[in-house]
PDB file of C-alpha atoms in Angstrom:
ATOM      1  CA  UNK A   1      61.158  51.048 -77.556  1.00  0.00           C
ATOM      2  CA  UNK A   2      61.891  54.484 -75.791  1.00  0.00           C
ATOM      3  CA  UNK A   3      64.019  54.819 -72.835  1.00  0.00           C
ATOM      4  CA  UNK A   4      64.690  57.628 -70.655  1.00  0.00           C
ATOM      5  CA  UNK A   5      68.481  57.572 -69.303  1.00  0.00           C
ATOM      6  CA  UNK A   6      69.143  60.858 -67.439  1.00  0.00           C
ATOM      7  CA  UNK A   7      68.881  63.467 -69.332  1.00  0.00           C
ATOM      8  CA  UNK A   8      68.645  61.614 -73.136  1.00  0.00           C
ATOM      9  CA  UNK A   9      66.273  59.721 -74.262  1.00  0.00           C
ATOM     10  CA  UNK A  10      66.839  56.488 -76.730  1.00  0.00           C
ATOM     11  CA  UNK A  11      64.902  54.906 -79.264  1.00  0.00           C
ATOM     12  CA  UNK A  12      65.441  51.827 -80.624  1.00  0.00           C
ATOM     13  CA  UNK A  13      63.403  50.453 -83.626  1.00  0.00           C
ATOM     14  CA  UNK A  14      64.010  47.174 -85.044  1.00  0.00           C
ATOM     15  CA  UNK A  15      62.922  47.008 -88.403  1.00  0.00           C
ATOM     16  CA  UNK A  16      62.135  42.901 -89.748  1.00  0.00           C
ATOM     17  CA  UNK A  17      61.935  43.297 -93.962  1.00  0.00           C
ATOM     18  CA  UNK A  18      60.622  40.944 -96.259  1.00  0.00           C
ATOM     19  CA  UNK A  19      63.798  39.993 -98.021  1.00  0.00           C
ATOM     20  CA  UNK A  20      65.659  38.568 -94.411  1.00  0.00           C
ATOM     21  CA  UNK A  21      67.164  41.921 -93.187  1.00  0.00           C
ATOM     22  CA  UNK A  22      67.096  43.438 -89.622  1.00  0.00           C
ATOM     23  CA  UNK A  23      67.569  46.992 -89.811  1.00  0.00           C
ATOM     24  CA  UNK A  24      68.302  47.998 -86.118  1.00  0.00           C
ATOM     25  CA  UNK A  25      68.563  52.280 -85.564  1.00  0.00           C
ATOM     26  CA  UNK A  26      69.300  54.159 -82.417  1.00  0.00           C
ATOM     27  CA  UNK A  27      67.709  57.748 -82.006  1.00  0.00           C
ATOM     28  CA  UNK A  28      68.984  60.522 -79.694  1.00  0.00           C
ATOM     29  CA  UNK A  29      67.871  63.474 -78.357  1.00  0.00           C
ATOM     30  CA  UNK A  30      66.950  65.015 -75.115  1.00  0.00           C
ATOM     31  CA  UNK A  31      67.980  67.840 -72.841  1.00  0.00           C
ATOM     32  CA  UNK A  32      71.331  68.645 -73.178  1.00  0.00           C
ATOM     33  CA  UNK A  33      73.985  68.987 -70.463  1.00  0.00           C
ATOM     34  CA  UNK A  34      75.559  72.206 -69.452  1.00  0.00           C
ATOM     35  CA  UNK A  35      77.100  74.186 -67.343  1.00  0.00           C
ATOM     36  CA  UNK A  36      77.746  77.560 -66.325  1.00  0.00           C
ATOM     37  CA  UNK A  37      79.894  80.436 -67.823  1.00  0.00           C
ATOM     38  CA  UNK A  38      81.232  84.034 -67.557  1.00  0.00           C
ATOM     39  CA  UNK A  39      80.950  84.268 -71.635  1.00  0.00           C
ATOM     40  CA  UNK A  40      77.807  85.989 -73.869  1.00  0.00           C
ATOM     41  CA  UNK A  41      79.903  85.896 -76.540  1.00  0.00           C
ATOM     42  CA  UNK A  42      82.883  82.911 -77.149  1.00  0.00           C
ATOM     43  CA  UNK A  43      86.301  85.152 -76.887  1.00  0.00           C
ATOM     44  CA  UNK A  44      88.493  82.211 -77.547  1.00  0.00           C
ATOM     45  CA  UNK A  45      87.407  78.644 -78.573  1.00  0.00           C
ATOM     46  CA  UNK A  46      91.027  76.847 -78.407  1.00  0.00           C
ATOM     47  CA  UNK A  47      90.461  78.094 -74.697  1.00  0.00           C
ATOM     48  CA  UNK A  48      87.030  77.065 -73.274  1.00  0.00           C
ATOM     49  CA  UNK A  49      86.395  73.239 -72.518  1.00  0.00           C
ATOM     50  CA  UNK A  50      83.419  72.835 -74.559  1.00  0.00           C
ATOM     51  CA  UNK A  51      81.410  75.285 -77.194  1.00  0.00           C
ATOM     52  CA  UNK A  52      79.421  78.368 -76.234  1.00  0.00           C
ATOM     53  CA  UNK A  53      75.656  77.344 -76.913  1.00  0.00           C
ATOM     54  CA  UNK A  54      73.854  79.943 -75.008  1.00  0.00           C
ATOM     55  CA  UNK A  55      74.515  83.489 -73.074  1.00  0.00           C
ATOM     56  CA  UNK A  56      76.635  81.773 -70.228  1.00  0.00           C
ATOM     57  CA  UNK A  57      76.486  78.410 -70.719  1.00  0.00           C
ATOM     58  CA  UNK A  58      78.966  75.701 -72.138  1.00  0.00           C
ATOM     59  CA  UNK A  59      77.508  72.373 -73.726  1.00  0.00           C
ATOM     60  CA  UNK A  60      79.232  69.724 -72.535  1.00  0.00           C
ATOM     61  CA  UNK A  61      81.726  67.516 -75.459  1.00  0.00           C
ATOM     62  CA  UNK A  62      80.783  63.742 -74.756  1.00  0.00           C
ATOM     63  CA  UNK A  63      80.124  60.633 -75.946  1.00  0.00           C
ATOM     64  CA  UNK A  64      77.378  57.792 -76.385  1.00  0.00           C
ATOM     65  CA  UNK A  65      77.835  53.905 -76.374  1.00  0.00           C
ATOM     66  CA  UNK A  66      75.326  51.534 -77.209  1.00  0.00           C
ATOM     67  CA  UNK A  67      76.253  48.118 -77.238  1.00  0.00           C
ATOM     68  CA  UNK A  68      73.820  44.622 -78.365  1.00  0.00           C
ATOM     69  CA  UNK A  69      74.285  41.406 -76.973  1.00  0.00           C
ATOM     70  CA  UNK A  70      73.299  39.713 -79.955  1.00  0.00           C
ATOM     71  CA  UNK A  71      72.564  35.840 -79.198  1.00  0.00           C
ATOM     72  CA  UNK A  72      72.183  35.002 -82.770  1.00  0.00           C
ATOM     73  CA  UNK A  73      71.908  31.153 -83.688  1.00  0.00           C
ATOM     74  CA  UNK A  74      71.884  30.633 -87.509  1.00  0.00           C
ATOM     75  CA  UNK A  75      69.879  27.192 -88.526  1.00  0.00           C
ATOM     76  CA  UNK A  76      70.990  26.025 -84.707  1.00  0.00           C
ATOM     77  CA  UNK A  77      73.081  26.832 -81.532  1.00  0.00           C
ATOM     78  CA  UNK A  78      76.538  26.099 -82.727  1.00  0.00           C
ATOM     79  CA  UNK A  79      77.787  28.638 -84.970  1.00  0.00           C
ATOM     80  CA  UNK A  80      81.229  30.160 -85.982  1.00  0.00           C
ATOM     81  CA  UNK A  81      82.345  34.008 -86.710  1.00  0.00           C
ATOM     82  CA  UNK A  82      84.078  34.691 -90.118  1.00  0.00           C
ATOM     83  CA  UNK A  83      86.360  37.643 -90.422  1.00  0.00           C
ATOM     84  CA  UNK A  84      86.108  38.153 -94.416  1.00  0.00           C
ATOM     85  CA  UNK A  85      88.750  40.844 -95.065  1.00  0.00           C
ATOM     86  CA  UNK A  86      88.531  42.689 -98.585  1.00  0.00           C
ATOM     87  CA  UNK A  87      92.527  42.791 -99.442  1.00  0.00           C
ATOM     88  CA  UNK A  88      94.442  44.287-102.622  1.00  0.00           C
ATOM     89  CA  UNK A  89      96.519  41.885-104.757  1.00  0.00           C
ATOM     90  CA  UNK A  90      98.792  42.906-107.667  1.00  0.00           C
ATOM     91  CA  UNK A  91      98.525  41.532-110.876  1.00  0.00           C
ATOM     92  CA  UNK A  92     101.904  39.763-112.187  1.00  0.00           C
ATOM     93  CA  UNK A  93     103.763  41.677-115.239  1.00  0.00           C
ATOM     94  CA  UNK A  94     102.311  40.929-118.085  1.00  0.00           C
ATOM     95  CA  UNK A  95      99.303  39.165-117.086  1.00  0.00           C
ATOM     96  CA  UNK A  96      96.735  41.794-117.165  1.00  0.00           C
ATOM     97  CA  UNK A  97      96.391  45.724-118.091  1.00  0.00           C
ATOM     98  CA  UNK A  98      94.904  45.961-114.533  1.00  0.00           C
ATOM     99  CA  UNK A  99      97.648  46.414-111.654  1.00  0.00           C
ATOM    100  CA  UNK A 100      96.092  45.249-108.634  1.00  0.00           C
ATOM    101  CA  UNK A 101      92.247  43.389-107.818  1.00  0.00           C
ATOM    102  CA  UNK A 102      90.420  42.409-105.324  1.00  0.00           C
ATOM    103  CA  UNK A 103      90.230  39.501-103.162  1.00  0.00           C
ATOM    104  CA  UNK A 104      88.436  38.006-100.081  1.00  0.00           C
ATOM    105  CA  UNK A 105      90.136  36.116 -97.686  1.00  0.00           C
ATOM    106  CA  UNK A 106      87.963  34.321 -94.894  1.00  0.00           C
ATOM    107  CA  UNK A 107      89.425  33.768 -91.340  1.00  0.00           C
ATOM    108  CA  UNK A 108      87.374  31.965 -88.935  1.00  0.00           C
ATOM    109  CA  UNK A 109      87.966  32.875 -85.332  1.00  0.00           C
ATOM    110  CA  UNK A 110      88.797  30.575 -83.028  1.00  0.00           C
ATOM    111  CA  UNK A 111      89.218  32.127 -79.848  1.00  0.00           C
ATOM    112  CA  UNK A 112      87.664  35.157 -78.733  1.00  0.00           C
ATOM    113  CA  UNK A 113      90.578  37.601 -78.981  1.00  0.00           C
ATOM    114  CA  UNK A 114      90.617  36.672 -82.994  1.00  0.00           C
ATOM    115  CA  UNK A 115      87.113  38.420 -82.928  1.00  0.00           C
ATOM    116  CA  UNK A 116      87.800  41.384 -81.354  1.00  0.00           C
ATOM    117  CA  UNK A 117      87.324  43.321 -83.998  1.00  0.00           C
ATOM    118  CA  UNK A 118      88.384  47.021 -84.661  1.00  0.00           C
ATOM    119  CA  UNK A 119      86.585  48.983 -87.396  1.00  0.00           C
ATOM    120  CA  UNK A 120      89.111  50.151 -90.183  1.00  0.00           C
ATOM    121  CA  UNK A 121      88.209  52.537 -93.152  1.00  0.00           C
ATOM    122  CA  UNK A 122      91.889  51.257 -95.056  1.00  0.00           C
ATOM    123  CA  UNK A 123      91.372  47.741 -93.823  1.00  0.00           C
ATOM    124  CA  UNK A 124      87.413  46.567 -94.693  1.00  0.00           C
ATOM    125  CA  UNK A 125      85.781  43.732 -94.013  1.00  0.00           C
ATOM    126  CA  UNK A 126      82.699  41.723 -93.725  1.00  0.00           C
ATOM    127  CA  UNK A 127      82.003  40.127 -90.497  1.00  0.00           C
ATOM    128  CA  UNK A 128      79.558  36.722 -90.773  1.00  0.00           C
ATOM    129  CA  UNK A 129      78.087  34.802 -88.205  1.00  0.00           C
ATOM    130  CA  UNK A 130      77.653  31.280 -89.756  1.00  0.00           C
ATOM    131  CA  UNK A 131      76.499  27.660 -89.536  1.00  0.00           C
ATOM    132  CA  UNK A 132      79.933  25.167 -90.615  1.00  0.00           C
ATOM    133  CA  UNK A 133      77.161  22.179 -90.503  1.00  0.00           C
ATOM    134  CA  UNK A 134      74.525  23.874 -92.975  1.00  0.00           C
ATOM    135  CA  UNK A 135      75.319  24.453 -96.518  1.00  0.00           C
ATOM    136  CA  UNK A 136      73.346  25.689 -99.392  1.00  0.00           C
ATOM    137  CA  UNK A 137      72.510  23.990-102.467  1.00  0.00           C
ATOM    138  CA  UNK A 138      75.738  25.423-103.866  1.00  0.00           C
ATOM    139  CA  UNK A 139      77.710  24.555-100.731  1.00  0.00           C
ATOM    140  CA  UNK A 140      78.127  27.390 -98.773  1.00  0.00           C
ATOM    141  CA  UNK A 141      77.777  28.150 -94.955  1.00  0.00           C
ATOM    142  CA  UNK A 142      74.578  29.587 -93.901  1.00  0.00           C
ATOM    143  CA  UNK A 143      74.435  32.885 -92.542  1.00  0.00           C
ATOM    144  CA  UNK A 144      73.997  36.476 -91.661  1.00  0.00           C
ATOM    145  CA  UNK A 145      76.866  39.494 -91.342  1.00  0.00           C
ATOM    146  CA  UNK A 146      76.415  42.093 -89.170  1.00  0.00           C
ATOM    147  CA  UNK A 147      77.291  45.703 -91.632  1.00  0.00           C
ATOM    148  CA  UNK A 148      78.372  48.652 -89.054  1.00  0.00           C
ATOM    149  CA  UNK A 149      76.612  51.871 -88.983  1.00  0.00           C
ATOM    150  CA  UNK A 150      77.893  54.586 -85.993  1.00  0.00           C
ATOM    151  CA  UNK A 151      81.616  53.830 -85.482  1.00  0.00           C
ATOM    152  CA  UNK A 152      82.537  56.052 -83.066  1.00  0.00           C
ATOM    153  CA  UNK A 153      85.186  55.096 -80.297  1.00  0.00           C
ATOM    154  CA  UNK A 154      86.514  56.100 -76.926  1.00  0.00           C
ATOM    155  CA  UNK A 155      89.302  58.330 -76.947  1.00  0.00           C
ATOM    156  CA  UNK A 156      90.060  58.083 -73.267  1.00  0.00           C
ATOM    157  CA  UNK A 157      92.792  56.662 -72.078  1.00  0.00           C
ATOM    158  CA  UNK A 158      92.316  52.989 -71.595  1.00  0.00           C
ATOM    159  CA  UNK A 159      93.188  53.422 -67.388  1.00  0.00           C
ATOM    160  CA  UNK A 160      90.681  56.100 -66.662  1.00  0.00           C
ATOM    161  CA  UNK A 161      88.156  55.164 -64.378  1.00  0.00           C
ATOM    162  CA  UNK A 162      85.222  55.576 -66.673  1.00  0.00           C
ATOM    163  CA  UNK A 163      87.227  54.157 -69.156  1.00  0.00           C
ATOM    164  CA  UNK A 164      87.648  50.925 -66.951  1.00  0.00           C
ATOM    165  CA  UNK A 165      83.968  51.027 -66.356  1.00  0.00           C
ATOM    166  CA  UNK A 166      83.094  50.845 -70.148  1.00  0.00           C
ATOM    167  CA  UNK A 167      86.115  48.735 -71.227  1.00  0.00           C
ATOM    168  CA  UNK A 168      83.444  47.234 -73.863  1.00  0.00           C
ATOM    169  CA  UNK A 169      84.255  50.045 -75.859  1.00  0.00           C
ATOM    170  CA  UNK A 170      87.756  49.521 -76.619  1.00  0.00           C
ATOM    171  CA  UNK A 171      86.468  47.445 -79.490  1.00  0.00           C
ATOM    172  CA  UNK A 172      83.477  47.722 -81.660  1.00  0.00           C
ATOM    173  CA  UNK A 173      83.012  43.988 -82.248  1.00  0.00           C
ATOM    174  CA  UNK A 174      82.916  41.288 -79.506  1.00  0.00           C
ATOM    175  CA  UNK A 175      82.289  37.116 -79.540  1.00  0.00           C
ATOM    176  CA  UNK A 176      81.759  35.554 -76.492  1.00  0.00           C
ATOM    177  CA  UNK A 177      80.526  31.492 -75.505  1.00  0.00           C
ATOM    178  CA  UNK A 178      77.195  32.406 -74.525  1.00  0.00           C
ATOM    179  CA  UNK A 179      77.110  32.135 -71.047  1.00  0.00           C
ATOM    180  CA  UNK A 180      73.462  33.524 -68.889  1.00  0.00           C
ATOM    181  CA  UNK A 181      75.466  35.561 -66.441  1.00  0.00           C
ATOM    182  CA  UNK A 182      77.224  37.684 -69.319  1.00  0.00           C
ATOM    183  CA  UNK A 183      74.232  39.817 -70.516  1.00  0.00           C
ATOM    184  CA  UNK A 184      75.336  43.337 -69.832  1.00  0.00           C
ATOM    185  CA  UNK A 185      78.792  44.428 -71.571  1.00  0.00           C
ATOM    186  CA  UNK A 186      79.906  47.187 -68.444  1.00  0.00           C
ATOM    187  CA  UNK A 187      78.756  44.485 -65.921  1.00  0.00           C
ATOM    188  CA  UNK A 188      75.880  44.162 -63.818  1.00  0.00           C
ATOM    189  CA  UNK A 189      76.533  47.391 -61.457  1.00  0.00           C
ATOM    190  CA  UNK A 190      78.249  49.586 -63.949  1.00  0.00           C
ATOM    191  CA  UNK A 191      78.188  53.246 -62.323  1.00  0.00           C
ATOM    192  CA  UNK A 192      79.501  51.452 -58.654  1.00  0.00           C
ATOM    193  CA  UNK A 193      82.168  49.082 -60.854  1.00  0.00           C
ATOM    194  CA  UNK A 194      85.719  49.322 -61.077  1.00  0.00           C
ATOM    195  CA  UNK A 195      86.226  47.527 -64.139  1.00  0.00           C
ATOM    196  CA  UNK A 196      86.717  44.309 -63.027  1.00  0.00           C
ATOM    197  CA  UNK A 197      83.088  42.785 -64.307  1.00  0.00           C
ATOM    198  CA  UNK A 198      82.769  43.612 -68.255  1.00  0.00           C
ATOM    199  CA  UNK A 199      82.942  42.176 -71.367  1.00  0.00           C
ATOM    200  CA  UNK A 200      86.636  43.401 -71.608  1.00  0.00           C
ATOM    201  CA  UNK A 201      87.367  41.349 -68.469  1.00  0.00           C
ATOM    202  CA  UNK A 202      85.211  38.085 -69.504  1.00  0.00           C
ATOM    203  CA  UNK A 203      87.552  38.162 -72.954  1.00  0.00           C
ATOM    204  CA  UNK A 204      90.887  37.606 -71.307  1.00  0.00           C
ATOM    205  CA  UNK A 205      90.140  34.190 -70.913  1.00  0.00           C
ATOM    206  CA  UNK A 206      90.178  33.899 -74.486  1.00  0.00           C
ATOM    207  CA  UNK A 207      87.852  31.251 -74.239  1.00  0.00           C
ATOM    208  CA  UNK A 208      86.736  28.996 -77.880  1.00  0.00           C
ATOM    209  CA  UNK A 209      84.287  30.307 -79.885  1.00  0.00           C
ATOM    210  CA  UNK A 210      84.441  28.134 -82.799  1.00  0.00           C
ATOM    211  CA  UNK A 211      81.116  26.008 -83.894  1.00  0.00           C
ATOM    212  CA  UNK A 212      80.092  26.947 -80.674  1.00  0.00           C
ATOM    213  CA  UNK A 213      76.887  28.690 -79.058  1.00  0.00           C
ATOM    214  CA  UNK A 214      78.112  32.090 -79.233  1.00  0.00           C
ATOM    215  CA  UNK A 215      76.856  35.843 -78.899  1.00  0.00           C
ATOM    216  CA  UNK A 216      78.028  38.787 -80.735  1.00  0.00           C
ATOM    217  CA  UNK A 217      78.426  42.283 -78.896  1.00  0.00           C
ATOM    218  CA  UNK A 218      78.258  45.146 -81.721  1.00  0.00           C
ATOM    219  CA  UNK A 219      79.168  49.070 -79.625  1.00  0.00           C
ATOM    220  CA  UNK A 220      77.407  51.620 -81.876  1.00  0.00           C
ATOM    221  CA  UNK A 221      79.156  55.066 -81.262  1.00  0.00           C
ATOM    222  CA  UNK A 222      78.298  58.392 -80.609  1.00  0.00           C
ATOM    223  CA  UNK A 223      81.086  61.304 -80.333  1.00  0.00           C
ATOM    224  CA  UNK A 224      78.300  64.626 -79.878  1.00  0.00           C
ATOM    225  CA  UNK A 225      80.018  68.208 -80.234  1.00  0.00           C
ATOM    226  CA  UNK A 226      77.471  70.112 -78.764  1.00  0.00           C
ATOM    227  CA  UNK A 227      76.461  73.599 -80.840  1.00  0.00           C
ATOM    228  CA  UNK A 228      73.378  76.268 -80.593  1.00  0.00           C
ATOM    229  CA  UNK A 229      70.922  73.996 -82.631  1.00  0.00           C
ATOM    230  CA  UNK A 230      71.341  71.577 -79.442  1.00  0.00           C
ATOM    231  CA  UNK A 231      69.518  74.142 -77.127  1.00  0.00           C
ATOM    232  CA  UNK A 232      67.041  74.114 -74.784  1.00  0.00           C
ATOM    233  CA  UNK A 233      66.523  71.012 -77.000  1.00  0.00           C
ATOM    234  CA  UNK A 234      68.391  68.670 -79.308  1.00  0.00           C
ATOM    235  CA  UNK A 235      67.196  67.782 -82.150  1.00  0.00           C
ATOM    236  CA  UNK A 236      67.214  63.402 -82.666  1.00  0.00           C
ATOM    237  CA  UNK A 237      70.368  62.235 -84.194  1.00  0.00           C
ATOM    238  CA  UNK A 238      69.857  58.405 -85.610  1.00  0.00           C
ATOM    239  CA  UNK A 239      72.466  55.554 -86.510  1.00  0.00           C
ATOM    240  CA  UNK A 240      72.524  52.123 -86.541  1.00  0.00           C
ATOM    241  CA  UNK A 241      73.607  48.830 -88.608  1.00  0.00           C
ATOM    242  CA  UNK A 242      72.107  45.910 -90.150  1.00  0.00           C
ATOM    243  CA  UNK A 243      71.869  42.163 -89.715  1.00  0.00           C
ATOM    244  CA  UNK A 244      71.900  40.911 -93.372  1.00  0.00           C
ATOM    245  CA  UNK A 245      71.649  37.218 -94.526  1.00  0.00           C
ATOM    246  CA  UNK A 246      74.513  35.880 -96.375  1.00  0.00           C
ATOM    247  CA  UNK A 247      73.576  32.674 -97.602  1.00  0.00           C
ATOM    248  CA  UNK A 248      70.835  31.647 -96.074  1.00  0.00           C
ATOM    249  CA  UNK A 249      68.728  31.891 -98.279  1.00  0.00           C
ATOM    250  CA  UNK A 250      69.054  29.796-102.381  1.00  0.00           C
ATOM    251  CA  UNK A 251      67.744  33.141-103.829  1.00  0.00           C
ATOM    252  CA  UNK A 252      66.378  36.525-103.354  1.00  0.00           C
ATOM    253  CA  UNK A 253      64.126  36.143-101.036  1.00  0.00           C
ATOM    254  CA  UNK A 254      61.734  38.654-102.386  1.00  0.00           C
ATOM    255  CA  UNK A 255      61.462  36.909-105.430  1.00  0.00           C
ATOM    256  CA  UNK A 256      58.746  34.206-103.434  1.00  0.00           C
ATOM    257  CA  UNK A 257      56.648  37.628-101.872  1.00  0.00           C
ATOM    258  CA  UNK A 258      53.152  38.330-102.429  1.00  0.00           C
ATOM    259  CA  UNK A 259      52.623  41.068-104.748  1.00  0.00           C
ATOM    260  CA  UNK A 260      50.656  43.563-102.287  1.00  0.00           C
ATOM    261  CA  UNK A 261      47.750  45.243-103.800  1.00  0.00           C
ATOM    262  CA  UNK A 262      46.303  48.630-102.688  1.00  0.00           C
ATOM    263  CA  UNK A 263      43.794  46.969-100.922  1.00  0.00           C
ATOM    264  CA  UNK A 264      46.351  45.548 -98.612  1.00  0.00           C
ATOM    265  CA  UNK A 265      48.098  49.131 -97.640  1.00  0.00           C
ATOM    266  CA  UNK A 266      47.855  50.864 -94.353  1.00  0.00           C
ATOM    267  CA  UNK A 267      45.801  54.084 -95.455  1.00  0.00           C
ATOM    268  CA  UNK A 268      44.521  56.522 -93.156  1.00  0.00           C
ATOM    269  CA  UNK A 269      41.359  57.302 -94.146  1.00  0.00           C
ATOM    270  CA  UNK A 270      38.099  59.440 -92.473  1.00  0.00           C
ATOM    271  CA  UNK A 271      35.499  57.338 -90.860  1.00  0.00           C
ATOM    272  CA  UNK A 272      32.528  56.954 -91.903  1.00  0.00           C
ATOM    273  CA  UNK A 273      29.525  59.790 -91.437  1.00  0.00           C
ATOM    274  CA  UNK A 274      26.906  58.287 -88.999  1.00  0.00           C
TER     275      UNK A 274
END
């Protein structure tokens, strides 16, 4: 899908692969915004408000949120989120040449403030969306995690108005009870809104979430320092993430695929003469 939005336009592809992944990516690109300036030439960076991208005009620094209400019900309706954070444990003396290892500890949210998840390089994790009441053969949860791509977040100060407005930002990772009158994260009359109907506002209730019917709001992030290769018009700039399964299915998938043949590959070839 393509979508026009002021002066950008956004495609979305969602990509459905043969071994159970959903490979979701965002393109940008557009006519950039500017405005107006004494300068040909930039005398002083550290001075101007944005970068010098043409004789006399500024590109505009900004940003670019894009956030998925993600209804996603694994083997049923009721479903739980699992925070599975990757931590460092030391080995005792003498027990091992090795000084420290790895280990992953599972947390399952039970309100939605335990799932309001911000991204950490230092602190990783794995974030699953899973069925308590189905279990593999070997007894674990199914599932699927959801594995970040664009991380970018708001710098503004939480109280400024278009800060207020997109409140749904101040996190990258969101669970709500699914509810049909919470579809759009900034509310349903965003631009006209004071703050006071988004997905910020619907978590202070702090409502259950666990082994419930729940939907998962992932914010992919844009931070766009504008430069000359930008104008008259930008070239597209593409992120995204992935829905992967984690136990869902007893095996590699791919393992039970046709083999495909060249017969059964989308070639381009010239028609026929008459």
């Amino acid at each position: 899908m393509a979508a026009s939005v002021g002066n950008y336009d956004y495609i979305f592809d969602w990509e459905f692969q043969t071994d159970g992944l959903i490979n979701v990516k965002v393109g940008l690109s557009g006519m950039l915004m500017v405005k107006g300036s004494p300068y040909h030439q930039a005398p002083n960076q550290d001075a101007m408000s944005g970068p010098l991208i043409s004789e006399n005009l500024i590109g505009v620094v900004h940003d670019h949120f894009v956030t998925f209400h993600l209804d996603i019900d694994i083997d049923g309706a009721n479903n739980s989120f699992v925070n599975v954070n990757l931590v460092k444990e030391r080995s005792l003396p003498g027990e091992s040449p090795r000084k420290s290892y790895l280990k992953a500890k599972r947390k399952i949210a039970k309100t939605e403030k335990d799932a309001q998840i911000k991204l950490k390089l230092y602190d990783p994790s794995e974030f699953h969306m899973i069925n308590p009441s189905k279990r593999s053969r070997l007894g674990n949860p199914t599932g699927y995690k959801i594995v970040p791509g664009g991380t970018a977040a708001s710098l503004l100060d939480h109280s400024d108005p278009p800060q207020l407005r997109s409140a749904f930002t101040n996190s990258q990772i969101w669970v709500t009870p699914y509810n049909k009158s919470e579809q759009w994260a900034g509310g349903l009359l965003t631009y006209q809104s004071r703050g006071d109907d988004t997905l910020a506002v619907w978590s202070e209730r702090d409502r259950s979430i666990e082994n419930k019917d729940i939907v998962l709001w992932y914010t992919l992030g844009f931070h766009h320092i504008p430069c000359q290769e930008d104008f008259p018009v930008m070239p597209t700039v593409t992120s995204g993430f992935e829905l992967k399964p984690v136990n869902f299915f007893e095996s590699n998938p791919i393992l039970r695929a046709a083999p495909a043949f060249e017969k059964d590959l989308p070639v381009c070839r010239p028609s026929a003469s008459p």
